[in-house]
PDB file of C-alpha atoms in Angstrom:
ATOM      1  CA  MET Q 274      27.381  -3.429  19.564  1.00 38.00           C
ATOM      2  CA  VAL Q 275      25.200  -6.204  18.409  1.00 40.00           C
ATOM      3  CA  ARG Q 276      26.847  -9.554  18.343  1.00 38.00           C
ATOM      4  CA  GLY Q 277      25.660 -13.316  18.321  1.00 38.00           C
ATOM      5  CA  THR Q 278      22.424 -14.450  19.507  1.00 40.00           C
ATOM      6  CA  GLY Q 279      20.273 -13.474  22.603  1.00 44.00           C
ATOM      7  CA  SER Q 280      17.173 -11.796  23.690  1.00 50.00           C
ATOM      8  CA  LEU Q 281      16.722  -8.069  24.502  1.00 57.00           C
ATOM      9  CA  SER Q 282      14.648  -7.013  27.602  1.00 74.00           C
ATOM     10  CA  VAL Q 283      12.053  -5.088  25.856  1.00 73.00           C
ATOM     11  CA  LYS Q 284       9.228  -5.968  28.142  1.00 71.00           C
ATOM     12  CA  GLY Q 285      11.069  -4.859  31.225  1.00 76.00           C
ATOM     13  CA  ALA Q 286      12.210  -1.574  29.550  1.00 77.00           C
ATOM     14  CA  LEU Q 287       8.473  -0.804  28.559  1.00 81.00           C
ATOM     15  CA  GLU Q 288       7.330  -1.605  32.258  1.00 74.00           C
ATOM     16  CA  ARG Q 289      10.086   0.866  33.569  1.00 82.00           C
ATOM     17  CA  LEU Q 290       8.687   3.468  31.244  1.00 74.00           C
ATOM     18  CA  GLY Q 291       5.158   2.848  32.165  1.00 75.00           C
ATOM     19  CA  LEU Q 292       4.378   1.955  28.532  1.00 74.00           C
ATOM     20  CA  SER Q 293       2.968  -0.978  26.708  1.00 74.00           C
ATOM     21  CA  ALA Q 294       2.663  -2.300  23.123  1.00 70.00           C
ATOM     22  CA  ARG Q 295      -0.113  -0.402  21.360  1.00 83.00           C
ATOM     23  CA  LYS Q 296      -2.244  -2.802  19.367  1.00 79.00           C
ATOM     24  CA  ALA Q 297      -3.866  -0.046  17.374  1.00 76.00           C
ATOM     25  CA  LEU Q 298      -0.295   0.872  16.050  1.00 77.00           C
ATOM     26  CA  GLY Q 299       0.593  -2.601  15.237  1.00 80.00           C
ATOM     27  CA  GLN Q 300       3.447  -2.488  17.635  1.00 85.00           C
ATOM     28  CA  HIS Q 301       5.764  -5.673  17.885  1.00 87.00           C
ATOM     29  CA  PHE Q 302       9.152  -4.939  19.293  1.00 90.00           C
ATOM     30  CA  LEU Q 303      12.107  -6.811  18.115  1.00 92.00           C
ATOM     31  CA  VAL Q 304      13.868  -8.779  20.926  1.00 91.00           C
ATOM     32  CA  SER Q 305      16.267 -11.122  18.956  1.00 93.00           C
ATOM     33  CA  VAL Q 306      19.756 -10.001  18.794  1.00 92.00           C
ATOM     34  CA  SER Q 307      20.621 -12.310  15.855  1.00 95.00           C
ATOM     35  CA  VAL Q 308      17.786 -10.598  13.838  1.00 96.00           C
ATOM     36  CA  LEU Q 309      18.994  -7.279  14.633  1.00 96.00           C
ATOM     37  CA  TRP Q 310      22.520  -8.393  13.355  1.00 96.00           C
ATOM     38  CA  ARG Q 311      20.960  -9.624  10.086  1.00 98.00           C
ATOM     39  CA  ILE Q 312      19.341  -6.232   9.537  1.00 98.00           C
ATOM     40  CA  LEU Q 313      22.583  -4.454  10.140  1.00 98.00           C
ATOM     41  CA  GLN Q 314      24.566  -6.885   7.829  1.00 98.00           C
ATOM     42  CA  ALA Q 315      21.914  -6.356   5.037  1.00 99.00           C
ATOM     43  CA  ALA Q 316      22.125  -2.499   5.295  1.00 99.00           C
ATOM     44  CA  GLU Q 317      25.812  -2.436   4.754  1.00 99.00           C
ATOM     45  CA  LEU Q 318      26.259   0.861   6.455  1.00 98.00           C
ATOM     46  CA  GLY Q 319      29.489   2.996   6.101  1.00 97.00           C
ATOM     47  CA  GLN Q 320      30.669   5.950   8.181  1.00 96.00           C
ATOM     48  CA  ASP Q 321      29.445   8.462   5.661  1.00 98.00           C
ATOM     49  CA  ASP Q 322      25.864   7.001   5.374  1.00 99.00           C
ATOM     50  CA  THR Q 323      22.664   8.849   6.475  1.00 99.00           C
ATOM     51  CA  VAL Q 324      20.002   6.358   7.716  1.00 99.00           C
ATOM     52  CA  VAL Q 325      16.226   6.944   7.912  1.00 99.00           C
ATOM     53  CA  GLU Q 326      14.918   4.486  10.565  1.00 98.00           C
ATOM     54  CA  VAL Q 327      11.201   3.969  10.594  1.00 97.00           C
ATOM     55  CA  GLY Q 328       9.661   2.520  13.778  1.00 94.00           C
ATOM     56  CA  PRO Q 329      12.621   2.683  16.007  1.00 95.00           C
ATOM     57  CA  GLY Q 330      10.431   1.937  19.129  1.00 91.00           C
ATOM     58  CA  LEU Q 331      12.867   1.690  22.191  1.00 91.00           C
ATOM     59  CA  GLY Q 332      15.974   2.276  20.130  1.00 92.00           C
ATOM     60  CA  VAL Q 333      17.446  -1.177  20.287  1.00 89.00           C
ATOM     61  CA  LEU Q 334      18.506  -1.040  16.567  1.00 95.00           C
ATOM     62  CA  THR Q 335      19.001   2.675  16.616  1.00 96.00           C
ATOM     63  CA  ARG Q 336      21.990   2.360  18.911  1.00 95.00           C
ATOM     64  CA  ASP Q 337      23.869   0.169  16.490  1.00 96.00           C
ATOM     65  CA  LEU Q 338      22.847   2.437  13.521  1.00 98.00           C
ATOM     66  CA  LEU Q 339      24.476   5.268  15.219  1.00 97.00           C
ATOM     67  CA  ALA Q 340      27.695   3.484  15.824  1.00 96.00           C
ATOM     68  CA  ARG Q 341      27.919   2.574  12.103  1.00 97.00           C
ATOM     69  CA  ALA Q 342      26.561   5.649  10.339  1.00 98.00           C
ATOM     70  CA  GLN Q 343      27.224   9.299   9.994  1.00 98.00           C
ATOM     71  CA  ARG Q 344      23.721  10.252  11.222  1.00 98.00           C
ATOM     72  CA  VAL Q 345      20.415   8.612  11.823  1.00 98.00           C
ATOM     73  CA  VAL Q 346      16.876  10.184  11.590  1.00 98.00           C
ATOM     74  CA  ALA Q 347      14.347   8.197  13.527  1.00 98.00           C
ATOM     75  CA  VAL Q 348      10.750   8.549  12.512  1.00 98.00           C
ATOM     76  CA  GLU Q 349       8.353   7.309  15.301  1.00 96.00           C
ATOM     77  CA  LEU Q 350       4.510   7.787  15.173  1.00 95.00           C
ATOM     78  CA  ASP Q 351       4.024   6.987  18.893  1.00 94.00           C
ATOM     79  CA  ALA Q 352       4.609  10.390  20.805  1.00 95.00           C
ATOM     80  CA  GLU Q 353       5.422   8.542  23.985  1.00 94.00           C
ATOM     81  CA  LEU Q 354       8.081   6.277  22.357  1.00 94.00           C
ATOM     82  CA  ALA Q 355       9.524   9.174  20.466  1.00 96.00           C
ATOM     83  CA  SER Q 356       9.957  11.181  23.806  1.00 96.00           C
ATOM     84  CA  ALA Q 357      11.517   8.199  25.422  1.00 94.00           C
ATOM     85  CA  LEU Q 358      13.903   7.425  22.699  1.00 94.00           C
ATOM     86  CA  GLN Q 359      14.891  11.181  22.711  1.00 94.00           C
ATOM     87  CA  GLN Q 360      15.727  11.097  26.334  1.00 93.00           C
ATOM     88  CA  ALA Q 361      17.446   7.656  26.186  1.00 92.00           C
ATOM     89  CA  LEU Q 362      19.815   8.858  23.392  1.00 94.00           C
ATOM     90  CA  ALA Q 363      20.187  12.594  24.311  1.00 89.00           C
ATOM     91  CA  GLY Q 364      23.800  12.416  24.230  1.00 87.00           C
ATOM     92  CA  GLN Q 365      24.071  11.192  20.554  1.00 91.00           C
ATOM     93  CA  GLY Q 366      24.806  14.197  18.428  1.00 91.00           C
ATOM     94  CA  ASN Q 367      24.202  12.241  15.183  1.00 96.00           C
ATOM     95  CA  LEU Q 368      20.666  11.299  16.110  1.00 98.00           C
ATOM     96  CA  ARG Q 369      17.533  13.222  15.170  1.00 97.00           C
ATOM     97  CA  VAL Q 370      14.135  11.842  16.414  1.00 98.00           C
ATOM     98  CA  VAL Q 371      11.081  13.064  14.492  1.00 98.00           C
ATOM     99  CA  CYS Q 372       7.466  12.187  15.855  1.00 98.00           C
ATOM    100  CA  ALA Q 373       5.648  11.882  12.434  1.00 97.00           C
ATOM    101  CA  ASP Q 374       3.724   9.401  10.304  1.00 97.00           C
ATOM    102  CA  ALA Q 375       6.237   7.827   7.866  1.00 97.00           C
ATOM    103  CA  ARG Q 376       3.376   7.491   5.326  1.00 97.00           C
ATOM    104  CA  THR Q 377       3.258  11.163   4.778  1.00 97.00           C
ATOM    105  CA  VAL Q 378       6.506  12.741   6.124  1.00 98.00           C
ATOM    106  CA  GLU Q 379       8.505  14.964   3.832  1.00 98.00           C
ATOM    107  CA  VAL Q 380      11.511  12.776   3.135  1.00 98.00           C
ATOM    108  CA  ALA Q 381      13.948  15.169   1.466  1.00 98.00           C
ATOM    109  CA  ALA Q 382      13.565  17.600   4.468  1.00 97.00           C
ATOM    110  CA  LEU Q 383      14.299  14.765   6.970  1.00 97.00           C
ATOM    111  CA  VAL Q 384      17.749  14.233   5.405  1.00 98.00           C
ATOM    112  CA  ASP Q 385      18.415  17.879   4.010  1.00 97.00           C
ATOM    113  CA  GLY Q 386      18.335  16.404   0.484  1.00 98.00           C
ATOM    114  CA  ALA Q 387      21.235  13.989   1.138  1.00 98.00           C
ATOM    115  CA  PRO Q 388      21.282  10.407  -0.164  1.00 99.00           C
ATOM    116  CA  TYR Q 389      20.143   7.823   2.501  1.00 99.00           C
ATOM    117  CA  LYS Q 390      19.309   4.291   3.368  1.00 99.00           C
ATOM    118  CA  LEU Q 391      15.901   3.194   4.679  1.00 99.00           C
ATOM    119  CA  VAL Q 392      15.790   0.770   7.688  1.00 98.00           C
ATOM    120  CA  ALA Q 393      12.445  -0.204   8.927  1.00 93.00           C
ATOM    121  CA  ASN Q 394      10.574  -2.518  11.306  1.00 91.00           C
ATOM    122  CA  MET Q 395       7.277  -1.602   9.967  1.00 86.00           C
ATOM    123  CA  PRO Q 396       3.826  -2.413  11.394  1.00 88.00           C
ATOM    124  CA  TYR Q 397       2.230  -4.785   8.983  1.00 88.00           C
ATOM    125  CA  TYR Q 398      -0.804  -2.704   8.391  1.00 88.00           C
ATOM    126  CA  ALA Q 399       1.290   0.174   7.240  1.00 91.00           C
ATOM    127  CA  ALA Q 400       4.129  -1.576   5.287  1.00 92.00           C
ATOM    128  CA  SER Q 401       2.706  -1.088   1.798  1.00 92.00           C
ATOM    129  CA  PRO Q 402       1.823   2.644   2.104  1.00 94.00           C
ATOM    130  CA  ILE Q 403       5.189   3.445   3.794  1.00 96.00           C
ATOM    131  CA  LEU Q 404       7.191   1.793   1.108  1.00 96.00           C
ATOM    132  CA  ARG Q 405       5.184   3.429  -1.572  1.00 95.00           C
ATOM    133  CA  HIS Q 406       5.800   6.809  -0.042  1.00 97.00           C
ATOM    134  CA  PHE Q 407       9.480   6.270   0.065  1.00 98.00           C
ATOM    135  CA  LEU Q 408      10.084   4.580  -3.232  1.00 97.00           C
ATOM    136  CA  GLU Q 409       7.535   6.525  -5.425  1.00 95.00           C
ATOM    137  CA  GLY Q 410       8.445   9.961  -3.871  1.00 95.00           C
ATOM    138  CA  PRO Q 411      10.886  12.459  -5.281  1.00 96.00           C
ATOM    139  CA  HIS Q 412      13.675  11.493  -2.890  1.00 98.00           C
ATOM    140  CA  PRO Q 413      13.904   7.718  -2.682  1.00 98.00           C
ATOM    141  CA  PRO Q 414      16.544   5.764  -0.686  1.00 99.00           C
ATOM    142  CA  THR Q 415      19.475   4.100  -2.363  1.00 99.00           C
ATOM    143  CA  ARG Q 416      18.858   0.987  -0.209  1.00 99.00           C
ATOM    144  CA  ALA Q 417      15.796  -0.264   1.894  1.00 99.00           C
ATOM    145  CA  VAL Q 418      16.041  -2.966   4.488  1.00 99.00           C
ATOM    146  CA  VAL Q 419      12.633  -3.554   5.941  1.00 98.00           C
ATOM    147  CA  MET Q 420      10.831  -6.101   8.093  1.00 96.00           C
ATOM    148  CA  VAL Q 421       7.477  -7.077   6.813  1.00 96.00           C
ATOM    149  CA  GLN Q 422       5.014 -10.253   6.895  1.00 96.00           C
ATOM    150  CA  ARG Q 423       6.648 -13.082   5.115  1.00 97.00           C
ATOM    151  CA  GLU Q 424       4.033 -13.465   2.539  1.00 96.00           C
ATOM    152  CA  VAL Q 425       4.326  -9.853   1.542  1.00 96.00           C
ATOM    153  CA  ALA Q 426       8.092 -10.380   1.301  1.00 97.00           C
ATOM    154  CA  GLN Q 427       7.635 -13.257  -0.904  1.00 98.00           C
ATOM    155  CA  SER Q 428       5.435 -11.214  -3.106  1.00 97.00           C
ATOM    156  CA  MET Q 429       7.788  -8.375  -3.297  1.00 98.00           C
ATOM    157  CA  ALA Q 430      10.671 -10.614  -4.413  1.00 98.00           C
ATOM    158  CA  ALA Q 431       8.664 -12.962  -6.695  1.00 98.00           C
ATOM    159  CA  ARG Q 432       9.792 -13.767 -10.232  1.00 98.00           C
ATOM    160  CA  PRO Q 433       7.702 -14.394 -13.274  1.00 97.00           C
ATOM    161  CA  GLY Q 434       5.320 -17.258 -12.678  1.00 96.00           C
ATOM    162  CA  GLU Q 435       4.516 -15.862  -9.214  1.00 96.00           C
ATOM    163  CA  MET Q 436       4.358 -12.154  -9.831  1.00 97.00           C
ATOM    164  CA  SER Q 437       1.596  -9.997  -8.354  1.00 96.00           C
ATOM    165  CA  VAL Q 438       0.704  -6.170  -8.511  1.00 95.00           C
ATOM    166  CA  LEU Q 439       2.902  -5.737  -5.408  1.00 96.00           C
ATOM    167  CA  SER Q 440       5.718  -7.559  -7.210  1.00 97.00           C
ATOM    168  CA  VAL Q 441       5.471  -5.139 -10.204  1.00 98.00           C
ATOM    169  CA  ALA Q 442       5.263  -2.087  -7.939  1.00 97.00           C
ATOM    170  CA  VAL Q 443       8.274  -2.867  -5.993  1.00 98.00           C
ATOM    171  CA  GLN Q 444      10.353  -4.176  -8.773  1.00 98.00           C
ATOM    172  CA  LEU Q 445       9.755  -1.070 -10.829  1.00 98.00           C
ATOM    173  CA  TYR Q 446      11.837   0.879  -8.315  1.00 98.00           C
ATOM    174  CA  GLY Q 447      14.501  -1.610  -7.172  1.00 99.00           C
ATOM    175  CA  SER Q 448      15.842  -5.202  -6.881  1.00 99.00           C
ATOM    176  CA  PRO Q 449      14.331  -6.927  -3.784  1.00 99.00           C
ATOM    177  CA  ARG Q 450      15.557  -9.933  -2.221  1.00 99.00           C
ATOM    178  CA  ILE Q 451      14.669 -11.927   1.067  1.00 99.00           C
ATOM    179  CA  VAL Q 452      17.545 -11.748   3.534  1.00 98.00           C
ATOM    180  CA  ALA Q 453      16.094 -13.962   6.359  1.00 98.00           C
ATOM    181  CA  SER Q 454      12.826 -15.426   7.665  1.00 98.00           C
ATOM    182  CA  VAL Q 455      11.978 -14.123  11.068  1.00 98.00           C
ATOM    183  CA  PRO Q 456       9.935 -16.259  13.557  1.00 97.00           C
ATOM    184  CA  ARG Q 457       7.284 -14.866  15.812  1.00 96.00           C
ATOM    185  CA  SER Q 458       9.300 -15.395  18.839  1.00 95.00           C
ATOM    186  CA  ALA Q 459      11.733 -12.715  17.631  1.00 94.00           C
ATOM    187  CA  PHE Q 460       9.136 -10.078  18.787  1.00 93.00           C
ATOM    188  CA  TYR Q 461       7.404  -8.889  21.900  1.00 91.00           C
ATOM    189  CA  PRO Q 462       4.510  -9.240  21.806  1.00 90.00           C
ATOM    190  CA  GLN Q 463       4.499 -12.167  19.441  1.00 92.00           C
ATOM    191  CA  PRO Q 464       2.536 -11.411  16.177  1.00 93.00           C
ATOM    192  CA  LYS Q 465       0.362 -14.073  14.631  1.00 93.00           C
ATOM    193  CA  VAL Q 466       2.419 -14.382  11.566  1.00 94.00           C
ATOM    194  CA  THR Q 467       6.151 -15.126  10.450  1.00 97.00           C
ATOM    195  CA  SER Q 468       7.986 -12.119   9.169  1.00 98.00           C
ATOM    196  CA  ALA Q 469      10.912 -11.582   6.837  1.00 98.00           C
ATOM    197  CA  ILE Q 470      13.731  -9.122   6.223  1.00 98.00           C
ATOM    198  CA  VAL Q 471      13.729  -7.702   2.660  1.00 99.00           C
ATOM    199  CA  ARG Q 472      16.541  -5.757   1.148  1.00 99.00           C
ATOM    200  CA  ILE Q 473      15.788  -3.595  -1.748  1.00 99.00           C
ATOM    201  CA  ASP Q 474      18.510  -2.151  -3.784  1.00 99.00           C
ATOM    202  CA  VAL Q 475      16.886   0.989  -5.392  1.00 99.00           C
ATOM    203  CA  TYR Q 476      17.676   1.932  -8.975  1.00 99.00           C
ATOM    204  CA  PRO Q 477      18.863   5.362  -9.769  1.00 97.00           C
ATOM    205  CA  LYS Q 478      15.774   5.670 -11.904  1.00 97.00           C
ATOM    206  CA  PRO Q 479      12.725   3.451 -12.289  1.00 97.00           C
ATOM    207  CA  ALA Q 480      13.198   0.254 -14.404  1.00 98.00           C
ATOM    208  CA  LEU Q 481      10.631   1.477 -16.861  1.00 98.00           C
ATOM    209  CA  ASP Q 482      10.391   4.945 -18.465  1.00 96.00           C
ATOM    210  CA  LEU Q 483       6.641   5.615 -17.934  1.00 94.00           C
ATOM    211  CA  GLU Q 484       4.973   8.836 -18.596  1.00 90.00           C
ATOM    212  CA  ASP Q 485       1.939   7.959 -16.520  1.00 91.00           C
ATOM    213  CA  ARG Q 486       2.592   5.506 -13.802  1.00 92.00           C
ATOM    214  CA  GLU Q 487      -0.878   5.498 -12.450  1.00 89.00           C
ATOM    215  CA  ALA Q 488      -2.242   4.584 -15.896  1.00 89.00           C
ATOM    216  CA  PHE Q 489       0.288   1.883 -16.261  1.00 94.00           C
ATOM    217  CA  PHE Q 490      -0.844   0.417 -12.775  1.00 94.00           C
ATOM    218  CA  ARG Q 491      -4.466   0.455 -13.820  1.00 90.00           C
ATOM    219  CA  VAL Q 492      -3.643  -1.802 -16.635  1.00 93.00           C
ATOM    220  CA  VAL Q 493      -1.674  -4.013 -14.325  1.00 95.00           C
ATOM    221  CA  ARG Q 494      -4.383  -4.214 -11.693  1.00 94.00           C
ATOM    222  CA  ALA Q 495      -6.930  -4.990 -14.478  1.00 94.00           C
ATOM    223  CA  GLY Q 496      -4.693  -8.005 -15.643  1.00 95.00           C
ATOM    224  CA  PHE Q 497      -4.571  -9.319 -12.046  1.00 96.00           C
ATOM    225  CA  SER Q 498      -8.269  -8.860 -11.410  1.00 93.00           C
ATOM    226  CA  ALA Q 499      -8.662 -12.565 -11.771  1.00 88.00           C
ATOM    227  CA  PRO Q 500      -5.073 -13.862 -11.568  1.00 77.00           C
ATOM    228  CA  ARG Q 501      -5.865 -17.501 -11.983  1.00 83.00           C
ATOM    229  CA  LYS Q 502      -7.505 -16.881 -15.260  1.00 91.00           C
ATOM    230  CA  GLN Q 503      -5.883 -16.590 -18.676  1.00 95.00           C
ATOM    231  CA  LEU Q 504      -4.954 -12.920 -19.581  1.00 96.00           C
ATOM    232  CA  ARG Q 505      -7.613 -12.497 -22.312  1.00 95.00           C
ATOM    233  CA  ASN Q 506     -10.213 -13.241 -19.596  1.00 95.00           C
ATOM    234  CA  SER Q 507      -8.713 -11.460 -16.645  1.00 94.00           C
ATOM    235  CA  LEU Q 508      -7.782  -8.372 -18.654  1.00 93.00           C
ATOM    236  CA  ALA Q 509     -11.329  -8.369 -20.107  1.00 91.00           C
ATOM    237  CA  GLN Q 510     -12.843  -8.657 -16.573  1.00 90.00           C
ATOM    238  CA  GLY Q 511     -10.748  -5.923 -15.146  1.00 90.00           C
ATOM    239  CA  LEU Q 512     -11.428  -3.525 -18.033  1.00 85.00           C
ATOM    240  CA  GLY Q 513     -15.104  -4.424 -18.348  1.00 85.00           C
ATOM    241  CA  LEU Q 514     -14.547  -5.537 -22.064  1.00 84.00           C
ATOM    242  CA  SER Q 515     -14.936  -8.851 -23.975  1.00 88.00           C
ATOM    243  CA  PRO Q 516     -12.296 -11.308 -24.791  1.00 90.00           C
ATOM    244  CA  GLN Q 517     -12.813 -10.538 -28.392  1.00 90.00           C
ATOM    245  CA  VAL Q 518     -11.261  -7.033 -27.767  1.00 88.00           C
ATOM    246  CA  THR Q 519      -8.636  -8.100 -25.344  1.00 92.00           C
ATOM    247  CA  GLU Q 520      -7.109 -10.955 -27.559  1.00 94.00           C
ATOM    248  CA  PRO Q 521      -6.091  -8.720 -30.479  1.00 93.00           C
ATOM    249  CA  LEU Q 522      -4.768  -6.253 -27.837  1.00 93.00           C
ATOM    250  CA  LEU Q 523      -2.472  -8.905 -26.412  1.00 96.00           C
ATOM    251  CA  ALA Q 524      -1.466  -9.947 -29.725  1.00 96.00           C
ATOM    252  CA  ARG Q 525      -0.236  -6.538 -30.763  1.00 95.00           C
ATOM    253  CA  ALA Q 526       1.713  -6.473 -27.535  1.00 96.00           C
ATOM    254  CA  GLY Q 527       3.410  -9.817 -28.516  1.00 98.00           C
ATOM    255  CA  ILE Q 528       1.816 -11.718 -25.453  1.00 98.00           C
ATOM    256  CA  ASP Q 529       0.006 -14.995 -25.869  1.00 98.00           C
ATOM    257  CA  SER Q 530      -3.553 -14.352 -24.618  1.00 97.00           C
ATOM    258  CA  ARG Q 531      -3.628 -17.870 -22.912  1.00 96.00           C
ATOM    259  CA  ARG Q 532      -0.885 -16.787 -20.376  1.00 97.00           C
ATOM    260  CA  ARG Q 533      -1.690 -15.897 -16.830  1.00 97.00           C
ATOM    261  CA  PRO Q 534      -0.920 -12.348 -15.424  1.00 97.00           C
ATOM    262  CA  GLU Q 535       1.578 -13.662 -12.906  1.00 97.00           C
ATOM    263  CA  THR Q 536       3.903 -15.009 -15.655  1.00 97.00           C
ATOM    264  CA  LEU Q 537       4.542 -11.543 -17.272  1.00 98.00           C
ATOM    265  CA  THR Q 538       7.800  -9.665 -16.753  1.00 98.00           C
ATOM    266  CA  LEU Q 539       7.794  -5.850 -16.248  1.00 98.00           C
ATOM    267  CA  GLU Q 540       8.740  -5.306 -19.832  1.00 98.00           C
ATOM    268  CA  GLU Q 541       5.824  -7.327 -21.046  1.00 98.00           C
ATOM    269  CA  TRP Q 542       3.458  -5.241 -18.817  1.00 98.00           C
ATOM    270  CA  GLU Q 543       5.059  -1.971 -20.203  1.00 97.00           C
ATOM    271  CA  ARG Q 544       4.377  -3.264 -23.875  1.00 97.00           C
ATOM    272  CA  LEU Q 545       0.731  -4.122 -22.881  1.00 96.00           C
ATOM    273  CA  PHE Q 546       0.266  -0.736 -21.363  1.00 94.00           C
ATOM    274  CA  ARG Q 547       1.666   1.090 -24.349  1.00 94.00           C
ATOM    275  CA  VAL Q 548      -0.510  -0.873 -26.852  1.00 92.00           C
ATOM    276  CA  ALA Q 549      -3.577  -0.245 -24.747  1.00 88.00           C
ATOM    277  CA  ALA Q 550      -2.799   3.414 -24.540  1.00 87.00           C
ATOM    278  CA  GLN Q 551      -2.564   3.747 -28.266  1.00 85.00           C
ATOM    279  CA  GLY Q 552      -5.379   4.068 -30.693  1.00 52.00           C
ATOM    280  CA  GLY Q 553      -8.154   4.203 -28.161  1.00 58.00           C
ATOM    281  CA  ASP Q 554      -8.891   0.496 -28.209  1.00 50.00           C
ATOM    282  CA  LEU Q 555     -10.268   0.498 -24.672  1.00 47.00           C
ATOM    283  CA  GLY Q 556     -12.075   3.713 -25.000  1.00 48.00           C
ATOM    284  CA  GLU Q 557     -13.703   5.209 -21.596  1.00 43.00           C
ATOM    285  CA  ALA Q 558     -13.988   1.581 -20.336  1.00 43.00           C
ATOM    286  CA  ARG Q 559     -10.266   1.031 -19.830  1.00 44.00           C
ATOM    287  CA  TRP Q 560     -10.101   2.618 -16.397  1.00 41.00           C
ATOM    288  CA  VAL Q 561     -12.604   0.512 -14.506  1.00 39.00           C
ATOM    289  CA  HIS Q 562     -10.701   0.707 -11.123  1.00 38.00           C
ATOM    290  CA  PRO Q 563      -9.480   4.397 -10.908  1.00 37.00           C
ATOM    291  CA  ASN Q 564      -9.411   4.415  -7.101  1.00 38.00           C
ATOM    292  CA  SER Q 565      -7.830   0.954  -6.411  1.00 42.00           C
ATOM    293  CA  GLU Q 566      -4.547   0.636  -4.548  1.00 51.00           C
ATOM    294  CA  SER Q 567      -1.670  -0.283  -6.709  1.00 55.00           C
ATOM    295  CA  TRP Q 568       0.382  -1.415  -3.686  1.00 60.00           C
ATOM    296  CA  ARG Q 569      -2.280  -3.662  -2.206  1.00 57.00           C
ATOM    297  CA  LEU Q 570      -0.779  -6.440   0.070  1.00 49.00           C
ATOM    298  CA  PRO Q 571      -1.434 -10.012  -0.616  1.00 45.00           C
TER     299      PRO Q 571
END
């Protein structure tokens, strides 16, 4: 069981296995016992819970998840680590190790359609697509506790006044809060940035009832195409229109055209989207960025 503070001997374990951290996969192994304890506290696991752990690595967190939950499905992209984890915890009947890419894995099949909680120490480069896959998919978790870059965590949990496309994307599906800041020294090898633990309590259904989520995010991305500008200008720039067109559009949505995009709430973005989708005000020009990524990291 994890208790108190201390350091886990990850480097020695890797050496004994003849392995090393793979930079190409963004591998940074957690070595801080106190940080592991914060993750477990945030997950609030019960004996009936199913957990999907993404990026289990050497299994230092996996062992404590197994002690608290009914079963754990560990998804590891690195085949060598997946094999080592399977061998190390072979006697654990409530563990399933899956060597797969968490960005594309079929989630419902992992858990046999059961409710589950997501726990993940994600590589920074894959944090956004992994979260998107789990939250937007047909079988989302009831709660997610994830380790991400601190700036990304702050963006996820931002309030109106500091919102971003990522804030809107995450908060459409759940309520995020930062549990703890995590220093670089908590990892081996040490990353170049500070991290944070984020807990997301996922809603039973999205906060907004949207018939076309991708179209909604196209409007949001257009609004944030120049976030330091007033909405009448940033929206015009993102949609390839003039402020003379976007000002009445914003007025019909009940939004002051002088406001900046980071000040809008989810409900205001929904109003703006519905007004934009009505009456053909934006014509064919409205989807200027059809291929851009709605979950782009800051």
